[in-house]
Amino acid sequence: MRLRNIPGSREAIAGSEFVVHEDVMREKRGHWDEVFGNDHPLYLEIGMGKGRFITELALQNPGCNYAGIEKYSSVLLRALEKRSSLPQLTNLLFLRMEAEDITEVFAEGEVAGIYLNFSDPWPKDRHAKRRLPSRQFLARYDRILQPGGRVEFKTDNQDLFAFALEEAAAAGWRVDAYTRDLHHDAEMVRGNIMTEYEERFSAQGNPICKAVLSRG
Ligand code: SAH
């Protein structure tokens, strides 16, 4: 997602108490409990877009901490607008960063789980390593995830979904569960939280795919 540049979005983000700033996020590597003020399990959504999914997740699970990662200020600003109307939420923070740098921000085993929702498909072969479920990214997730930590991936893009399953196998990850039609899978859809893209694409008639991955 790339919105038109919104003048002042960088400044609004820089001034927000709900955003962890670049210098701080690197400094707190291995000490995210200090940032949240407790040692609750920490979950990430990488590429959160306008943030509806992770905000809802944080509201439903006050015993867990959530960090929403987004590379574009103009998009993160939208998530922040929603977040600002929920000042009582103490378990949700945003990070404007490029996901490639994730191991510089989170230490080995510091993360309980990772959500990837409607990640950019990067259709050209030569861009495969930029796809968030690629083996290169799985290797990064492997470093920051605690034992038993899982990656939950949703997309309506069949090619990207097939790619994710192949990459998981190539990287020695296990596919704990998957479906190519989440909204009609009684078991996997239980508790499903719709993302902005999920709502848009399923309204267009696209089935939603979901896979849950863990290390073998
Ligand atoms: N998860 C949301 C948005 C999906 S669009 C939803 O399901 O509705 C994908 C989002 O991921 C975009 O906002 C894009 O800017 C962000 N993104 C893609 N690659 C990224 C990367 N490498 N690092 C950080 N954010 C990324």
mmCIF file with all atom_site columns, N, CA, C and O in Angstrom, residues 3 8-21 48-52 54-55 68 70 72-87 89 92-96 196:
data_model
loop_
_atom_site.group_PDB
_atom_site.id
_atom_site.type_symbol
_atom_site.label_atom_id
_atom_site.label_alt_id
_atom_site.label_comp_id
_atom_site.label_asym_id
_atom_site.label_entity_id
_atom_site.label_seq_id
_atom_site.pdbx_PDB_ins_code
_atom_site.Cartn_x
_atom_site.Cartn_y
_atom_site.Cartn_z
_atom_site.occupancy
_atom_site.B_iso_or_equiv
_atom_site.pdbx_formal_charge
_atom_site.auth_seq_id
_atom_site.auth_comp_id
_atom_site.auth_asym_id
_atom_site.auth_atom_id
_atom_site.pdbx_PDB_model_num
ATOM 1   N N  . LEU A 1 3   ? 0.143  5.288  -0.067 1.00 0.00 ? 3   LEU A N  1
ATOM 2   C CA . LEU A 1 3   ? -0.777 6.405  -0.208 1.00 0.00 ? 3   LEU A CA 1
ATOM 3   C C  . LEU A 1 3   ? 0.002  7.590  -0.740 1.00 0.00 ? 3   LEU A C  1
ATOM 4   O O  . LEU A 1 3   ? 1.227  7.629  -0.663 1.00 0.00 ? 3   LEU A O  1
ATOM 5   N N  . GLY A 1 8   ? 3.512  16.482 6.315  1.00 0.00 ? 8   GLY A N  1
ATOM 6   C CA . GLY A 1 8   ? 3.468  16.492 7.774  1.00 0.00 ? 8   GLY A CA 1
ATOM 7   C C  . GLY A 1 8   ? 3.367  15.128 8.402  1.00 0.00 ? 8   GLY A C  1
ATOM 8   O O  . GLY A 1 8   ? 3.377  15.003 9.631  1.00 0.00 ? 8   GLY A O  1
ATOM 9   N N  . SER A 1 9   ? 3.271  14.052 7.596  1.00 0.00 ? 9   SER A N  1
ATOM 10  C CA . SER A 1 9   ? 3.098  12.732 8.224  1.00 0.00 ? 9   SER A CA 1
ATOM 11  C C  . SER A 1 9   ? 4.347  12.320 9.009  1.00 0.00 ? 9   SER A C  1
ATOM 12  O O  . SER A 1 9   ? 4.245  11.755 10.088 1.00 0.00 ? 9   SER A O  1
ATOM 13  N N  . ARG A 1 10  ? 5.518  12.655 8.479  1.00 0.00 ? 10  ARG A N  1
ATOM 14  C CA . ARG A 1 10  ? 6.749  12.321 9.215  1.00 0.00 ? 10  ARG A CA 1
ATOM 15  C C  . ARG A 1 10  ? 6.788  13.031 10.569 1.00 0.00 ? 10  ARG A C  1
ATOM 16  O O  . ARG A 1 10  ? 7.149  12.446 11.584 1.00 0.00 ? 10  ARG A O  1
ATOM 17  N N  . GLU A 1 11  ? 6.373  14.290 10.553 1.00 0.00 ? 11  GLU A N  1
ATOM 18  C CA . GLU A 1 11  ? 6.391  15.071 11.797 1.00 0.00 ? 11  GLU A CA 1
ATOM 19  C C  . GLU A 1 11  ? 5.366  14.517 12.794 1.00 0.00 ? 11  GLU A C  1
ATOM 20  O O  . GLU A 1 11  ? 5.657  14.391 13.989 1.00 0.00 ? 11  GLU A O  1
ATOM 21  N N  . ALA A 1 12  ? 4.179  14.168 12.280 1.00 0.00 ? 12  ALA A N  1
ATOM 22  C CA . ALA A 1 12  ? 3.133  13.644 13.176 1.00 0.00 ? 12  ALA A CA 1
ATOM 23  C C  . ALA A 1 12  ? 3.616  12.345 13.824 1.00 0.00 ? 12  ALA A C  1
ATOM 24  O O  . ALA A 1 12  ? 3.389  12.106 15.013 1.00 0.00 ? 12  ALA A O  1
ATOM 25  N N  . ILE A 1 13  ? 4.307  11.533 13.046 1.00 0.00 ? 13  ILE A N  1
ATOM 26  C CA . ILE A 1 13  ? 4.807  10.266 13.561 1.00 0.00 ? 13  ILE A CA 1
ATOM 27  C C  . ILE A 1 13  ? 5.912  10.513 14.582 1.00 0.00 ? 13  ILE A C  1
ATOM 28  O O  . ILE A 1 13  ? 5.942  9.914  15.653 1.00 0.00 ? 13  ILE A O  1
ATOM 29  N N  . ALA A 1 14  ? 6.791  11.457 14.230 1.00 0.00 ? 14  ALA A N  1
ATOM 30  C CA . ALA A 1 14  ? 7.922  11.753 15.119 1.00 0.00 ? 14  ALA A CA 1
ATOM 31  C C  . ALA A 1 14  ? 7.426  12.244 16.483 1.00 0.00 ? 14  ALA A C  1
ATOM 32  O O  . ALA A 1 14  ? 8.057  11.983 17.504 1.00 0.00 ? 14  ALA A O  1
ATOM 33  N N  . GLY A 1 15  ? 6.271  12.905 16.497 1.00 0.00 ? 15  GLY A N  1
ATOM 34  C CA . GLY A 1 15  ? 5.782  13.473 17.742 1.00 0.00 ? 15  GLY A CA 1
ATOM 35  C C  . GLY A 1 15  ? 4.853  12.552 18.512 1.00 0.00 ? 15  GLY A C  1
ATOM 36  O O  . GLY A 1 15  ? 4.328  12.933 19.559 1.00 0.00 ? 15  GLY A O  1
ATOM 37  N N  . SER A 1 16  ? 4.644  11.332 18.018 1.00 0.00 ? 16  SER A N  1
ATOM 38  C CA . SER A 1 16  ? 3.642  10.478 18.658 1.00 0.00 ? 16  SER A CA 1
ATOM 39  C C  . SER A 1 16  ? 4.210  9.584  19.749 1.00 0.00 ? 16  SER A C  1
ATOM 40  O O  . SER A 1 16  ? 5.238  8.938  19.566 1.00 0.00 ? 16  SER A O  1
ATOM 41  N N  . GLU A 1 17  ? 3.477  9.503  20.837 1.00 0.00 ? 17  GLU A N  1
ATOM 42  C CA . GLU A 1 17  ? 3.882  8.607  21.940 1.00 0.00 ? 17  GLU A CA 1
ATOM 43  C C  . GLU A 1 17  ? 3.611  7.142  21.608 1.00 0.00 ? 17  GLU A C  1
ATOM 44  O O  . GLU A 1 17  ? 4.052  6.240  22.314 1.00 0.00 ? 17  GLU A O  1
ATOM 45  N N  . PHE A 1 18  ? 2.862  6.890  20.531 1.00 0.00 ? 18  PHE A N  1
ATOM 46  C CA . PHE A 1 18  ? 2.519  5.514  20.170 1.00 0.00 ? 18  PHE A CA 1
ATOM 47  C C  . PHE A 1 18  ? 3.472  4.930  19.119 1.00 0.00 ? 18  PHE A C  1
ATOM 48  O O  . PHE A 1 18  ? 3.261  3.834  18.620 1.00 0.00 ? 18  PHE A O  1
ATOM 49  N N  . VAL A 1 19  ? 4.486  5.712  18.764 1.00 0.00 ? 19  VAL A N  1
ATOM 50  C CA . VAL A 1 19  ? 5.464  5.247  17.778 1.00 0.00 ? 19  VAL A CA 1
ATOM 51  C C  . VAL A 1 19  ? 6.818  5.125  18.466 1.00 0.00 ? 19  VAL A C  1
ATOM 52  O O  . VAL A 1 19  ? 7.229  6.011  19.204 1.00 0.00 ? 19  VAL A O  1
ATOM 53  N N  . VAL A 1 20  ? 7.484  4.007  18.225 1.00 0.00 ? 20  VAL A N  1
ATOM 54  C CA . VAL A 1 20  ? 8.833  3.838  18.774 1.00 0.00 ? 20  VAL A CA 1
ATOM 55  C C  . VAL A 1 20  ? 9.806  4.353  17.722 1.00 0.00 ? 20  VAL A C  1
ATOM 56  O O  . VAL A 1 20  ? 9.776  3.901  16.575 1.00 0.00 ? 20  VAL A O  1
ATOM 57  N N  . HIS A 1 21  ? 10.635 5.270  18.105 1.00 0.00 ? 21  HIS A N  1
ATOM 58  C CA . HIS A 1 21  ? 11.478 5.927  17.110 1.00 0.00 ? 21  HIS A CA 1
ATOM 59  C C  . HIS A 1 21  ? 12.738 5.136  16.810 1.00 0.00 ? 21  HIS A C  1
ATOM 60  O O  . HIS A 1 21  ? 13.163 4.298  17.604 1.00 0.00 ? 21  HIS A O  1
ATOM 61  N N  . MET A 1 48  ? 1.725  -3.642 8.294  1.00 0.00 ? 48  MET A N  1
ATOM 62  C CA . MET A 1 48  ? 0.376  -3.579 8.911  1.00 0.00 ? 48  MET A CA 1
ATOM 63  C C  . MET A 1 48  ? -0.580 -2.688 8.132  1.00 0.00 ? 48  MET A C  1
ATOM 64  O O  . MET A 1 48  ? -1.776 -2.703 8.399  1.00 0.00 ? 48  MET A O  1
ATOM 65  N N  . GLY A 1 49  ? -0.053 -1.875 7.188  1.00 0.00 ? 49  GLY A N  1
ATOM 66  C CA . GLY A 1 49  ? -0.943 -0.965 6.472  1.00 0.00 ? 49  GLY A CA 1
ATOM 67  C C  . GLY A 1 49  ? -1.620 -0.005 7.444  1.00 0.00 ? 49  GLY A C  1
ATOM 68  O O  . GLY A 1 49  ? -0.964 0.555  8.319  1.00 0.00 ? 49  GLY A O  1
ATOM 69  N N  . LYS A 1 50  ? -2.923 0.144  7.309  1.00 0.00 ? 50  LYS A N  1
ATOM 70  C CA . LYS A 1 50  ? -3.646 1.111  8.145  1.00 0.00 ? 50  LYS A CA 1
ATOM 71  C C  . LYS A 1 50  ? -3.964 0.575  9.537  1.00 0.00 ? 50  LYS A C  1
ATOM 72  O O  . LYS A 1 50  ? -4.638 1.235  10.327 1.00 0.00 ? 50  LYS A O  1
ATOM 73  N N  . GLY A 1 51  ? -3.553 -0.660 9.817  1.00 0.00 ? 51  GLY A N  1
ATOM 74  C CA . GLY A 1 51  ? -3.487 -1.129 11.197 1.00 0.00 ? 51  GLY A CA 1
ATOM 75  C C  . GLY A 1 51  ? -4.747 -1.678 11.839 1.00 0.00 ? 51  GLY A C  1
ATOM 76  O O  . GLY A 1 51  ? -4.766 -1.930 13.040 1.00 0.00 ? 51  GLY A O  1
ATOM 77  N N  . ARG A 1 52  ? -5.795 -1.910 11.063 1.00 0.00 ? 52  ARG A N  1
ATOM 78  C CA . ARG A 1 52  ? -7.025 -2.361 11.710 1.00 0.00 ? 52  ARG A CA 1
ATOM 79  C C  . ARG A 1 52  ? -6.850 -3.716 12.411 1.00 0.00 ? 52  ARG A C  1
ATOM 80  O O  . ARG A 1 52  ? -7.294 -3.916 13.541 1.00 0.00 ? 52  ARG A O  1
ATOM 81  N N  . ILE A 1 54  ? -4.140 -5.340 13.642 1.00 0.00 ? 54  ILE A N  1
ATOM 82  C CA . ILE A 1 54  ? -3.328 -5.407 14.865 1.00 0.00 ? 54  ILE A CA 1
ATOM 83  C C  . ILE A 1 54  ? -3.986 -4.602 15.992 1.00 0.00 ? 54  ILE A C  1
ATOM 84  O O  . ILE A 1 54  ? -3.870 -4.961 17.170 1.00 0.00 ? 54  ILE A O  1
ATOM 85  N N  . THR A 1 55  ? -4.716 -3.567 15.641 1.00 0.00 ? 55  THR A N  1
ATOM 86  C CA . THR A 1 55  ? -5.407 -2.786 16.668 1.00 0.00 ? 55  THR A CA 1
ATOM 87  C C  . THR A 1 55  ? -6.510 -3.643 17.304 1.00 0.00 ? 55  THR A C  1
ATOM 88  O O  . THR A 1 55  ? -6.658 -3.682 18.537 1.00 0.00 ? 55  THR A O  1
ATOM 89  N N  . GLY A 1 68  ? 3.267  -3.014 15.489 1.00 0.00 ? 68  GLY A N  1
ATOM 90  C CA . GLY A 1 68  ? 2.879  -2.956 14.081 1.00 0.00 ? 68  GLY A CA 1
ATOM 91  C C  . GLY A 1 68  ? 3.983  -2.279 13.280 1.00 0.00 ? 68  GLY A C  1
ATOM 92  O O  . GLY A 1 68  ? 4.380  -1.161 13.603 1.00 0.00 ? 68  GLY A O  1
ATOM 93  N N  . GLU A 1 70  ? 5.494  -0.879 9.668  1.00 0.00 ? 70  GLU A N  1
ATOM 94  C CA . GLU A 1 70  ? 5.059  -0.358 8.354  1.00 0.00 ? 70  GLU A CA 1
ATOM 95  C C  . GLU A 1 70  ? 6.169  0.541  7.828  1.00 0.00 ? 70  GLU A C  1
ATOM 96  O O  . GLU A 1 70  ? 6.717  1.340  8.578  1.00 0.00 ? 70  GLU A O  1
ATOM 97  N N  . TYR A 1 72  ? 5.924  2.850  5.266  1.00 0.00 ? 72  TYR A N  1
ATOM 98  C CA . TYR A 1 72  ? 5.565  4.175  4.757  1.00 0.00 ? 72  TYR A CA 1
ATOM 99  C C  . TYR A 1 72  ? 4.888  5.048  5.814  1.00 0.00 ? 72  TYR A C  1
ATOM 100 O O  . TYR A 1 72  ? 3.883  4.649  6.415  1.00 0.00 ? 72  TYR A O  1
ATOM 101 N N  . SER A 1 73  ? 5.412  6.256  5.977  1.00 0.00 ? 73  SER A N  1
ATOM 102 C CA . SER A 1 73  ? 4.857  7.199  6.958  1.00 0.00 ? 73  SER A CA 1
ATOM 103 C C  . SER A 1 73  ? 3.401  7.514  6.677  1.00 0.00 ? 73  SER A C  1
ATOM 104 O O  . SER A 1 73  ? 2.583  7.582  7.596  1.00 0.00 ? 73  SER A O  1
ATOM 105 N N  . SER A 1 74  ? 3.073  7.707  5.384  1.00 0.00 ? 74  SER A N  1
ATOM 106 C CA . SER A 1 74  ? 1.710  8.127  5.046  1.00 0.00 ? 74  SER A CA 1
ATOM 107 C C  . SER A 1 74  ? 0.703  7.041  5.442  1.00 0.00 ? 74  SER A C  1
ATOM 108 O O  . SER A 1 74  ? -0.430 7.344  5.814  1.00 0.00 ? 74  SER A O  1
ATOM 109 N N  . VAL A 1 75  ? 1.132  5.777  5.387  1.00 0.00 ? 75  VAL A N  1
ATOM 110 C CA . VAL A 1 75  ? 0.251  4.658  5.745  1.00 0.00 ? 75  VAL A CA 1
ATOM 111 C C  . VAL A 1 75  ? 0.183  4.526  7.264  1.00 0.00 ? 75  VAL A C  1
ATOM 112 O O  . VAL A 1 75  ? -0.892 4.375  7.853  1.00 0.00 ? 75  VAL A O  1
ATOM 113 N N  . LEU A 1 76  ? 1.358  4.613  7.889  1.00 0.00 ? 76  LEU A N  1
ATOM 114 C CA . LEU A 1 76  ? 1.408  4.504  9.349  1.00 0.00 ? 76  LEU A CA 1
ATOM 115 C C  . LEU A 1 76  ? 0.572  5.589  10.014 1.00 0.00 ? 76  LEU A C  1
ATOM 116 O O  . LEU A 1 76  ? -0.079 5.356  11.039 1.00 0.00 ? 76  LEU A O  1
ATOM 117 N N  . LEU A 1 77  ? 0.538  6.754  9.392  1.00 0.00 ? 77  LEU A N  1
ATOM 118 C CA . LEU A 1 77  ? -0.264 7.857  9.924  1.00 0.00 ? 77  LEU A CA 1
ATOM 119 C C  . LEU A 1 77  ? -1.736 7.470  10.047 1.00 0.00 ? 77  LEU A C  1
ATOM 120 O O  . LEU A 1 77  ? -2.406 7.842  11.004 1.00 0.00 ? 77  LEU A O  1
ATOM 121 N N  . ARG A 1 78  ? -2.231 6.697  9.105  1.00 0.00 ? 78  ARG A N  1
ATOM 122 C CA . ARG A 1 78  ? -3.630 6.242  9.153  1.00 0.00 ? 78  ARG A CA 1
ATOM 123 C C  . ARG A 1 78  ? -3.854 5.334  10.365 1.00 0.00 ? 78  ARG A C  1
ATOM 124 O O  . ARG A 1 78  ? -4.887 5.424  11.042 1.00 0.00 ? 78  ARG A O  1
ATOM 125 N N  . ALA A 1 79  ? -2.890 4.455  10.612 1.00 0.00 ? 79  ALA A N  1
ATOM 126 C CA . ALA A 1 79  ? -2.993 3.569  11.769 1.00 0.00 ? 79  ALA A CA 1
ATOM 127 C C  . ALA A 1 79  ? -2.950 4.385  13.061 1.00 0.00 ? 79  ALA A C  1
ATOM 128 O O  . ALA A 1 79  ? -3.676 4.110  14.020 1.00 0.00 ? 79  ALA A O  1
ATOM 129 N N  . LEU A 1 80  ? -2.141 5.408  13.024 1.00 0.00 ? 80  LEU A N  1
ATOM 130 C CA . LEU A 1 80  ? -1.970 6.256  14.195 1.00 0.00 ? 80  LEU A CA 1
ATOM 131 C C  . LEU A 1 80  ? -3.246 7.027  14.529 1.00 0.00 ? 80  LEU A C  1
ATOM 132 O O  . LEU A 1 80  ? -3.578 7.221  15.702 1.00 0.00 ? 80  LEU A O  1
ATOM 133 N N  . GLU A 1 81  ? -3.963 7.434  13.499 1.00 0.00 ? 81  GLU A N  1
ATOM 134 C CA . GLU A 1 81  ? -5.214 8.162  13.725 1.00 0.00 ? 81  GLU A CA 1
ATOM 135 C C  . GLU A 1 81  ? -6.194 7.292  14.515 1.00 0.00 ? 81  GLU A C  1
ATOM 136 O O  . GLU A 1 81  ? -6.828 7.741  15.464 1.00 0.00 ? 81  GLU A O  1
ATOM 137 N N  . LYS A 1 82  ? -6.275 6.021  14.117 1.00 0.00 ? 82  LYS A N  1
ATOM 138 C CA . LYS A 1 82  ? -7.144 5.079  14.815 1.00 0.00 ? 82  LYS A CA 1
ATOM 139 C C  . LYS A 1 82  ? -6.644 4.865  16.247 1.00 0.00 ? 82  LYS A C  1
ATOM 140 O O  . LYS A 1 82  ? -7.397 4.887  17.206 1.00 0.00 ? 82  LYS A O  1
ATOM 141 N N  . ARG A 1 83  ? -5.328 4.674  16.363 1.00 0.00 ? 83  ARG A N  1
ATOM 142 C CA . ARG A 1 83  ? -4.680 4.395  17.646 1.00 0.00 ? 83  ARG A CA 1
ATOM 143 C C  . ARG A 1 83  ? -4.898 5.544  18.631 1.00 0.00 ? 83  ARG A C  1
ATOM 144 O O  . ARG A 1 83  ? -5.046 5.316  19.837 1.00 0.00 ? 83  ARG A O  1
ATOM 145 N N  . SER A 1 84  ? -4.905 6.760  18.113 1.00 0.00 ? 84  SER A N  1
ATOM 146 C CA . SER A 1 84  ? -5.018 7.939  18.978 1.00 0.00 ? 84  SER A CA 1
ATOM 147 C C  . SER A 1 84  ? -6.374 8.032  19.649 1.00 0.00 ? 84  SER A C  1
ATOM 148 O O  . SER A 1 84  ? -6.518 8.652  20.701 1.00 0.00 ? 84  SER A O  1
ATOM 149 N N  . SER A 1 85  ? -7.386 7.377  19.058 1.00 0.00 ? 85  SER A N  1
ATOM 150 C CA . SER A 1 85  ? -8.704 7.400  19.690 1.00 0.00 ? 85  SER A CA 1
ATOM 151 C C  . SER A 1 85  ? -8.831 6.291  20.734 1.00 0.00 ? 85  SER A C  1
ATOM 152 O O  . SER A 1 85  ? -9.885 6.111  21.332 1.00 0.00 ? 85  SER A O  1
ATOM 153 N N  . LEU A 1 86  ? -7.756 5.534  20.956 1.00 0.00 ? 86  LEU A N  1
ATOM 154 C CA . LEU A 1 86  ? -7.765 4.445  21.941 1.00 0.00 ? 86  LEU A CA 1
ATOM 155 C C  . LEU A 1 86  ? -6.599 4.614  22.928 1.00 0.00 ? 86  LEU A C  1
ATOM 156 O O  . LEU A 1 86  ? -5.751 3.724  23.058 1.00 0.00 ? 86  LEU A O  1
ATOM 157 N N  . PRO A 1 87  ? -6.530 5.760  23.596 1.00 0.00 ? 87  PRO A N  1
ATOM 158 C CA . PRO A 1 87  ? -5.354 6.021  24.444 1.00 0.00 ? 87  PRO A CA 1
ATOM 159 C C  . PRO A 1 87  ? -5.222 5.024  25.594 1.00 0.00 ? 87  PRO A C  1
ATOM 160 O O  . PRO A 1 87  ? -4.139 4.864  26.145 1.00 0.00 ? 87  PRO A O  1
ATOM 161 N N  . LEU A 1 89  ? -5.328 1.882  25.382 1.00 0.00 ? 89  LEU A N  1
ATOM 162 C CA . LEU A 1 89  ? -4.612 0.679  24.922 1.00 0.00 ? 89  LEU A CA 1
ATOM 163 C C  . LEU A 1 89  ? -3.134 0.837  25.259 1.00 0.00 ? 89  LEU A C  1
ATOM 164 O O  . LEU A 1 89  ? -2.466 1.716  24.721 1.00 0.00 ? 89  LEU A O  1
ATOM 165 N N  . LEU A 1 92  ? -0.039 -1.685 22.442 1.00 0.00 ? 92  LEU A N  1
ATOM 166 C CA . LEU A 1 92  ? 0.118  -1.553 20.983 1.00 0.00 ? 92  LEU A CA 1
ATOM 167 C C  . LEU A 1 92  ? 1.002  -0.370 20.629 1.00 0.00 ? 92  LEU A C  1
ATOM 168 O O  . LEU A 1 92  ? 0.708  0.767  21.002 1.00 0.00 ? 92  LEU A O  1
ATOM 169 N N  . LEU A 1 93  ? 2.086  -0.671 19.905 1.00 0.00 ? 93  LEU A N  1
ATOM 170 C CA . LEU A 1 93  ? 2.998  0.382  19.458 1.00 0.00 ? 93  LEU A CA 1
ATOM 171 C C  . LEU A 1 93  ? 3.292  0.195  17.972 1.00 0.00 ? 93  LEU A C  1
ATOM 172 O O  . LEU A 1 93  ? 3.146  -0.911 17.446 1.00 0.00 ? 93  LEU A O  1
ATOM 173 N N  . PHE A 1 94  ? 3.707  1.261  17.331 1.00 0.00 ? 94  PHE A N  1
ATOM 174 C CA . PHE A 1 94  ? 4.004  1.217  15.894 1.00 0.00 ? 94  PHE A CA 1
ATOM 175 C C  . PHE A 1 94  ? 5.471  1.536  15.625 1.00 0.00 ? 94  PHE A C  1
ATOM 176 O O  . PHE A 1 94  ? 6.067  2.371  16.311 1.00 0.00 ? 94  PHE A O  1
ATOM 177 N N  . LEU A 1 95  ? 6.004  0.887  14.606 1.00 0.00 ? 95  LEU A N  1
ATOM 178 C CA . LEU A 1 95  ? 7.399  1.108  14.207 1.00 0.00 ? 95  LEU A CA 1
ATOM 179 C C  . LEU A 1 95  ? 7.428  1.408  12.716 1.00 0.00 ? 95  LEU A C  1
ATOM 180 O O  . LEU A 1 95  ? 6.969  0.575  11.923 1.00 0.00 ? 95  LEU A O  1
ATOM 181 N N  . ARG A 1 96  ? 7.953  2.591  12.371 1.00 0.00 ? 96  ARG A N  1
ATOM 182 C CA . ARG A 1 96  ? 8.120  2.853  10.937 1.00 0.00 ? 96  ARG A CA 1
ATOM 183 C C  . ARG A 1 96  ? 9.503  2.362  10.544 1.00 0.00 ? 96  ARG A C  1
ATOM 184 O O  . ARG A 1 96  ? 10.522 2.914  10.908 1.00 0.00 ? 96  ARG A O  1
ATOM 185 N N  . GLU A 1 196 ? -7.882 -4.770 6.366  1.00 0.00 ? 196 GLU A N  1
ATOM 186 C CA . GLU A 1 196 ? -8.473 -3.879 5.350  1.00 0.00 ? 196 GLU A CA 1
ATOM 187 C C  . GLU A 1 196 ? -8.466 -4.546 3.971  1.00 0.00 ? 196 GLU A C  1
ATOM 188 O O  . GLU A 1 196 ? -9.465 -4.546 3.264  1.00 0.00 ? 196 GLU A O  1
#
